[in-house]
CSV table of C-alpha atoms in Angstrom, one decimal:
chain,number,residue,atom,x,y,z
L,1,UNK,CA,-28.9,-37.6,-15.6
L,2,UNK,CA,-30.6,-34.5,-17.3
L,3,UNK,CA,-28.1,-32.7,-20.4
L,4,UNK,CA,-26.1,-29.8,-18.4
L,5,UNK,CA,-24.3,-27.5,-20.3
L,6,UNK,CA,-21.2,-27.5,-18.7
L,7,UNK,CA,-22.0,-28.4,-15.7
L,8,UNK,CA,-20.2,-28.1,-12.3
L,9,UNK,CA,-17.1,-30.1,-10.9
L,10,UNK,CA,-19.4,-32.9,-9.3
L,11,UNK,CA,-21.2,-33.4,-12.4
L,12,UNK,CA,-17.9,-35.0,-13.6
L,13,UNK,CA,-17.3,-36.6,-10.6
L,14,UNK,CA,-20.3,-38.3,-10.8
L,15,UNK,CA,-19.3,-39.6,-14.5
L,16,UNK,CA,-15.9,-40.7,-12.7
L,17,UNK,CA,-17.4,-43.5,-10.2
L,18,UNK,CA,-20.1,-45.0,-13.3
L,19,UNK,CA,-19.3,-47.6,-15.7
L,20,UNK,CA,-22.1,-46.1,-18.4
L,21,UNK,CA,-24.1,-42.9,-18.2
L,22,UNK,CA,-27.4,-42.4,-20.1
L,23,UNK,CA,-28.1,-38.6,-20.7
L,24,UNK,CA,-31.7,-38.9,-19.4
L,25,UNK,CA,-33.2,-36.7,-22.6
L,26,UNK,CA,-37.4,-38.1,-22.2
L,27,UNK,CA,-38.5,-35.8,-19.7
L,28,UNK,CA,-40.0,-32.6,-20.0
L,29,UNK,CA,-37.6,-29.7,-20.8
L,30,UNK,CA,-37.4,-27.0,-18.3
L,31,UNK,CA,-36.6,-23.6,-19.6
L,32,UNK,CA,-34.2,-21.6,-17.3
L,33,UNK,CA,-32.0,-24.1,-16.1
L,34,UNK,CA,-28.5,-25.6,-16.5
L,35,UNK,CA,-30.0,-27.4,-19.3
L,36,UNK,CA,-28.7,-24.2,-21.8
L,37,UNK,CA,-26.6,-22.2,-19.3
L,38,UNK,CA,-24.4,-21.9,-16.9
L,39,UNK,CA,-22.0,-19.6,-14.5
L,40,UNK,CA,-18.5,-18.0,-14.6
L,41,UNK,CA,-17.0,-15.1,-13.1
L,42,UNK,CA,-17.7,-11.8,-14.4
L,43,UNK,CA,-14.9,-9.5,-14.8
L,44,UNK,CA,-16.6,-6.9,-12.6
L,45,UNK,CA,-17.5,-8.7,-9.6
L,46,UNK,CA,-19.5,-11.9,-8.8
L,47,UNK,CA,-20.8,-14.2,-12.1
L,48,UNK,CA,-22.6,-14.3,-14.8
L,49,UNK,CA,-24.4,-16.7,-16.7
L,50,UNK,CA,-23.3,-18.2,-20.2
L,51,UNK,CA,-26.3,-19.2,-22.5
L,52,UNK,CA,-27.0,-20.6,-25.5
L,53,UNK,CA,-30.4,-19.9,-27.1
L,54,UNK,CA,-32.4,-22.6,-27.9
L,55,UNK,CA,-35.9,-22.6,-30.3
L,56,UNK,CA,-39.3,-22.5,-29.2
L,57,UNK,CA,-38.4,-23.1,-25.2
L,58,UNK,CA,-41.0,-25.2,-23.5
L,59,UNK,CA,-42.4,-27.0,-20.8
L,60,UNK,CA,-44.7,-28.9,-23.5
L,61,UNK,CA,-41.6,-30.2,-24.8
L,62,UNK,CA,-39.9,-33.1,-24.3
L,63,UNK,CA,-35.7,-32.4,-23.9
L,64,UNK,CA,-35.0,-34.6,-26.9
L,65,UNK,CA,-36.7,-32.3,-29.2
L,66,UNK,CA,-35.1,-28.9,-28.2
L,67,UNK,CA,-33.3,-27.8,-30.8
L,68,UNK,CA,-30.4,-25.1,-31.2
L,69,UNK,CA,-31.1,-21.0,-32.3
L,70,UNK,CA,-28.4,-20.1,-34.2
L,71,UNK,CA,-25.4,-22.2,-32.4
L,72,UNK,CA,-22.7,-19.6,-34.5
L,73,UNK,CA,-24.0,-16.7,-32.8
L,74,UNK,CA,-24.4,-18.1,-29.4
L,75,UNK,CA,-20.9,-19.7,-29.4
L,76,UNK,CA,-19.2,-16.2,-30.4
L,77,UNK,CA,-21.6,-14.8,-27.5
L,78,UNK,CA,-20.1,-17.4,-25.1
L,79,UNK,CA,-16.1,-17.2,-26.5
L,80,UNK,CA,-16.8,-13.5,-25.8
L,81,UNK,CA,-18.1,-13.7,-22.4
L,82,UNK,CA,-15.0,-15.7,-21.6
L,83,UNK,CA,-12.1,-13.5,-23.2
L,84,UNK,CA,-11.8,-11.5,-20.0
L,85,UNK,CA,-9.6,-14.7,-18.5
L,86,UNK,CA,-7.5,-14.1,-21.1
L,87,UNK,CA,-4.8,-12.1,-19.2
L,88,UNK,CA,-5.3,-14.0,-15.7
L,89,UNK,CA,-6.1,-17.9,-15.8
L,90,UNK,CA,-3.1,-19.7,-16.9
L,91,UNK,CA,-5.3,-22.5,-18.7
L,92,UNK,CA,-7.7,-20.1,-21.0
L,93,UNK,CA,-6.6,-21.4,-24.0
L,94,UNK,CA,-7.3,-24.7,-23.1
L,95,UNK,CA,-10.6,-24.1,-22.0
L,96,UNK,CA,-12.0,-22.2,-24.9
L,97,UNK,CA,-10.3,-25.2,-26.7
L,98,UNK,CA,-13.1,-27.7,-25.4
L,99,UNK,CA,-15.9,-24.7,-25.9
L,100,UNK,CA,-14.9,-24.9,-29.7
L,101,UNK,CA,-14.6,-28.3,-29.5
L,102,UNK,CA,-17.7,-29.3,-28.3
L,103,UNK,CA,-19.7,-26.7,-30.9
L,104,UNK,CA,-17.6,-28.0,-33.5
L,105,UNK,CA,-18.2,-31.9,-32.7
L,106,UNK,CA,-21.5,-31.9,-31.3
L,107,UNK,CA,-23.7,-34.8,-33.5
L,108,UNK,CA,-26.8,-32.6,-34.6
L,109,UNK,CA,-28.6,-29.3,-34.1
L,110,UNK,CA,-30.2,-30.4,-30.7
L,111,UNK,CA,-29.5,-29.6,-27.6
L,112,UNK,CA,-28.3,-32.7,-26.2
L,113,UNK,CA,-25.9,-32.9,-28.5
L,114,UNK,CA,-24.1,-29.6,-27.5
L,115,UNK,CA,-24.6,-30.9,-23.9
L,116,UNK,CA,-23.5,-34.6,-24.4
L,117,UNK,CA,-20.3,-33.5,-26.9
L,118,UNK,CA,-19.5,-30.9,-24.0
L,119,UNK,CA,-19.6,-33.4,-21.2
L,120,UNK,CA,-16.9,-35.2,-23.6
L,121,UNK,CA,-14.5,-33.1,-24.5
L,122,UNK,CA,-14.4,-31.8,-20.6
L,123,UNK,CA,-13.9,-36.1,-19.4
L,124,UNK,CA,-11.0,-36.7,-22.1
L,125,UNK,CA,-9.7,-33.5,-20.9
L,126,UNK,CA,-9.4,-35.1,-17.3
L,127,UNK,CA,-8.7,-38.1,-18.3
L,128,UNK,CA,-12.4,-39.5,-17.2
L,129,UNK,CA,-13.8,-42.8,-19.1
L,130,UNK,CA,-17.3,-41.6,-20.4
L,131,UNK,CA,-19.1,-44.5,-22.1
L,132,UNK,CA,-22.7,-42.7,-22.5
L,133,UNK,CA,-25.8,-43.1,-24.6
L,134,UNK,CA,-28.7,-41.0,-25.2
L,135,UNK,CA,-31.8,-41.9,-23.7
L,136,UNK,CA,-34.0,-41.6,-26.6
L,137,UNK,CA,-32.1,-43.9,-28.9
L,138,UNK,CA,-31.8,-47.2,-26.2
L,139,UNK,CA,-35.7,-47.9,-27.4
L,140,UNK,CA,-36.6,-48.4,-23.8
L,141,UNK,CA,-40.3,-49.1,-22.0
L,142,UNK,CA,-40.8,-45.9,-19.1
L,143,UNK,CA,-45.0,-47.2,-18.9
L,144,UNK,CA,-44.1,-48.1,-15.3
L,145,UNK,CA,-43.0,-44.5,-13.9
L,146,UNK,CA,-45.2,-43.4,-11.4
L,147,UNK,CA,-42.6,-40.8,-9.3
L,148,UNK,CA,-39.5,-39.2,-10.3
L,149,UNK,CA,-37.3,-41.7,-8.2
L,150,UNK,CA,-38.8,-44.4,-10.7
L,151,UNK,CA,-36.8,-43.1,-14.2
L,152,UNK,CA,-33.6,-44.3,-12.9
L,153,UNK,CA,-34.8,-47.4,-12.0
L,154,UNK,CA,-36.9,-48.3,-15.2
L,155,UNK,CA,-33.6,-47.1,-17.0
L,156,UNK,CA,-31.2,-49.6,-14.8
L,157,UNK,CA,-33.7,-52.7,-15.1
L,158,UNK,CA,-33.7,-52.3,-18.8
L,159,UNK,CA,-29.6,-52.0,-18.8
L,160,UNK,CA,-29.1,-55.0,-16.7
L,161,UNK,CA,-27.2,-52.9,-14.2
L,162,UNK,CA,-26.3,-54.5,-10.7
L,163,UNK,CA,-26.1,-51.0,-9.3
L,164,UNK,CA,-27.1,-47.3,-9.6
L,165,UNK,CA,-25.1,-44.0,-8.6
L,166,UNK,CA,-26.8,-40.8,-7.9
L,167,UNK,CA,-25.7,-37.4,-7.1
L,168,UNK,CA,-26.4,-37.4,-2.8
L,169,UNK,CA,-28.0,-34.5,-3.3
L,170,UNK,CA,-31.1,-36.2,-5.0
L,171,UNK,CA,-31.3,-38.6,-2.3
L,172,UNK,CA,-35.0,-37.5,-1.2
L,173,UNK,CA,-36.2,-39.0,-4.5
L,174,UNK,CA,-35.3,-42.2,-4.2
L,175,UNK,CA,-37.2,-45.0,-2.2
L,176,UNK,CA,-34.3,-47.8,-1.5
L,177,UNK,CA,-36.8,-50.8,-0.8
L,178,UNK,CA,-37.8,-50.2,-4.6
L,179,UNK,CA,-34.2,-50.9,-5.7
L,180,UNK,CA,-34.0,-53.5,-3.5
L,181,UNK,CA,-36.6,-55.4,-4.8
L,182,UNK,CA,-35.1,-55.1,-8.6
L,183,UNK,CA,-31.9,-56.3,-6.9
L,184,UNK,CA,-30.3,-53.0,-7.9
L,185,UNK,CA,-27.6,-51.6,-5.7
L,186,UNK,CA,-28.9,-47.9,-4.7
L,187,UNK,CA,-25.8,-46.0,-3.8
L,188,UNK,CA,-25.2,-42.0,-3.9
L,189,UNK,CA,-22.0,-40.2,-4.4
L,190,UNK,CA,-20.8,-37.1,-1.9
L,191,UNK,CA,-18.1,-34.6,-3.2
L,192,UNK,CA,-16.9,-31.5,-1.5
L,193,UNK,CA,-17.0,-28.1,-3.4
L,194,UNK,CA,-14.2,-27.8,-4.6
L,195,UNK,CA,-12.0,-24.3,-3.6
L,196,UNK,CA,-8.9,-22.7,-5.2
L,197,UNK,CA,-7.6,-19.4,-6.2
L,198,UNK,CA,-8.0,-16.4,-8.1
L,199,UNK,CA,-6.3,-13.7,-8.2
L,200,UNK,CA,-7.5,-9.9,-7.4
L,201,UNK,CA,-10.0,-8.3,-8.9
L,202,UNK,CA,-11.9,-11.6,-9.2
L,203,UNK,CA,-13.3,-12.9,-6.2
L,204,UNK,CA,-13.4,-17.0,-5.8
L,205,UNK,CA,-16.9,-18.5,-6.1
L,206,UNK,CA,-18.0,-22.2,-5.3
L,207,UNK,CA,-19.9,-24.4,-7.7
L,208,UNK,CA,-19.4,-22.7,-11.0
L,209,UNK,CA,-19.2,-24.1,-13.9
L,210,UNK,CA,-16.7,-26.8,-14.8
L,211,UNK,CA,-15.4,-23.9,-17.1
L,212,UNK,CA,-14.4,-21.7,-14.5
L,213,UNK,CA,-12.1,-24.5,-12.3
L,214,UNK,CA,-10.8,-25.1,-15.6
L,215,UNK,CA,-9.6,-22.3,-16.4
L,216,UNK,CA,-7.8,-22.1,-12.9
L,217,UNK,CA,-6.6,-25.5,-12.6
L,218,UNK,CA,-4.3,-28.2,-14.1
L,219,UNK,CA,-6.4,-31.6,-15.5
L,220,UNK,CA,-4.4,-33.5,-13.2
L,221,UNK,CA,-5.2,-31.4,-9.9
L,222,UNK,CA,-8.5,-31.4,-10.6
L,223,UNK,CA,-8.9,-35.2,-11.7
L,224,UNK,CA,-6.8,-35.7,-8.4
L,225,UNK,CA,-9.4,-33.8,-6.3
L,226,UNK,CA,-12.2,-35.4,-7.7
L,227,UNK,CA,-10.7,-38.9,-7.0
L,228,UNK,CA,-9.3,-38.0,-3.4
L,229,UNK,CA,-12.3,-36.5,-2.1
L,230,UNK,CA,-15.6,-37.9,-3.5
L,231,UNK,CA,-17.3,-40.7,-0.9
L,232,UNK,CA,-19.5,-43.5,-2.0
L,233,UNK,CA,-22.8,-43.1,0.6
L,234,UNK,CA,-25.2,-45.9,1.4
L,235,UNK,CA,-28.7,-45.0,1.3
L,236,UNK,CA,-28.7,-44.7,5.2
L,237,UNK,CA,-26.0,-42.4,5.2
L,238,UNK,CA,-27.1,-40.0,3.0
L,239,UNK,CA,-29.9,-39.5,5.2
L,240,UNK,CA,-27.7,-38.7,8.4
């Protein structure tokens, strides 16, 4: 999968139901997306998005090679954006605990390694297993991509895996008799958004950031939830 900066509850989920992930950082970058930011509730009514500013923004770019503008200032930006569930969410301190942490820990100016140290510190949170590498680093052969369906597959033949996962949103971009003939298992993972309360003035919103169902809910309820209600689709059931 793409780097996601703190990306949503199924995100994790997904992470949950793998053995290894590979952070998929060899495509082209595309600016404006949850690559560098995200959503949480704004104090005001509705959301608003969290970014951090990267350098030189680019389609022409390669993900690997997107590097941090001034992390300092964009973490104070993001702490700040935040310290209005302060007096409300029972877990803020928590939660700003694994922003800090992930700034703090991240492996490098880039990035991926913001997005990869934040996709740790959320899984030891929730007590998740996250055994991941970085794409760029496994020194693998992608010559034989032709369609966007194909990275995951070039990516699983190399591994040895017996079977791939993907979100069953993606579905469309896979072609089954392709996996099939790497005998690789192409399966796809459903989960329910996830709902829960928040108290006046904010107004509940699905499919926010992990942040924000953080900051409203225990580790365990929300491990619980992911584990309770995520369902493991074969390909011709994703399609019903």
């Amino acid at each position: 999968m793409q780097p996601y900066f703190f990306p949503h509850l199924q995100h994790f989920a997904l992470i949950d139901h793998t053995d290894r992930w590979v952070v998929l950082d060899v495509t082209q970058y595309t600016p404006k997306t949850w690559m560098n930011r995200n959503r949480v509730l704004n104090p005001t009514g509705g959301c608003m998005y969290i970014t951090i500013p990267v350098q030189g923004s680019s389609q022409s770019k390669l993900t690997r090679d997107i590097v941090l503008h001034d992390p300092e200032s964009g973490f104070r930006s993001i702490t700040g954006k935040l310290e209005h569930y302060r007096r409300l969410a029972p877990y803020y301190r928590e939660v700003v605990g694994l922003v800090e942490r992930a700034f703090s820990e991240r492996a490098g100016n880039s990035l991926v390694a913001l997005d990869a140290a934040g996709l740790r510190v959320v899984c030891e949170y929730l007590s998740i297993d996250f055994e991941y590498a970085i794409c760029s680093e496994l020194g693998l052969d992608y010559s034989g991509v032709e369609h966007a369906g194909q990275w995951s597959l070039r990516i699983a033949e190399q591994l040895a895996a017996t079977e791939y996962l993907n979100p069953v949103g993606g579905a469309g971009l896979f072609l089954p008799a392709e996996f099939d003939a790497a005998g690789i298992r192409l399966r796809f993972l459903d989960v329910p958004p996830i709902t829960y309360h928040v108290p006046a003035p904010y107004g509940f919103m699905p499919s926010l950031s992990i942040i924000d169902v953080l900051m409203w809910n225990g580790p365990r309820d929300v491990t619980g939830f992911i584990r309770d209600r995520a369902r493991i689709l074969e390909p011709q059931e994703s399609r019903a």
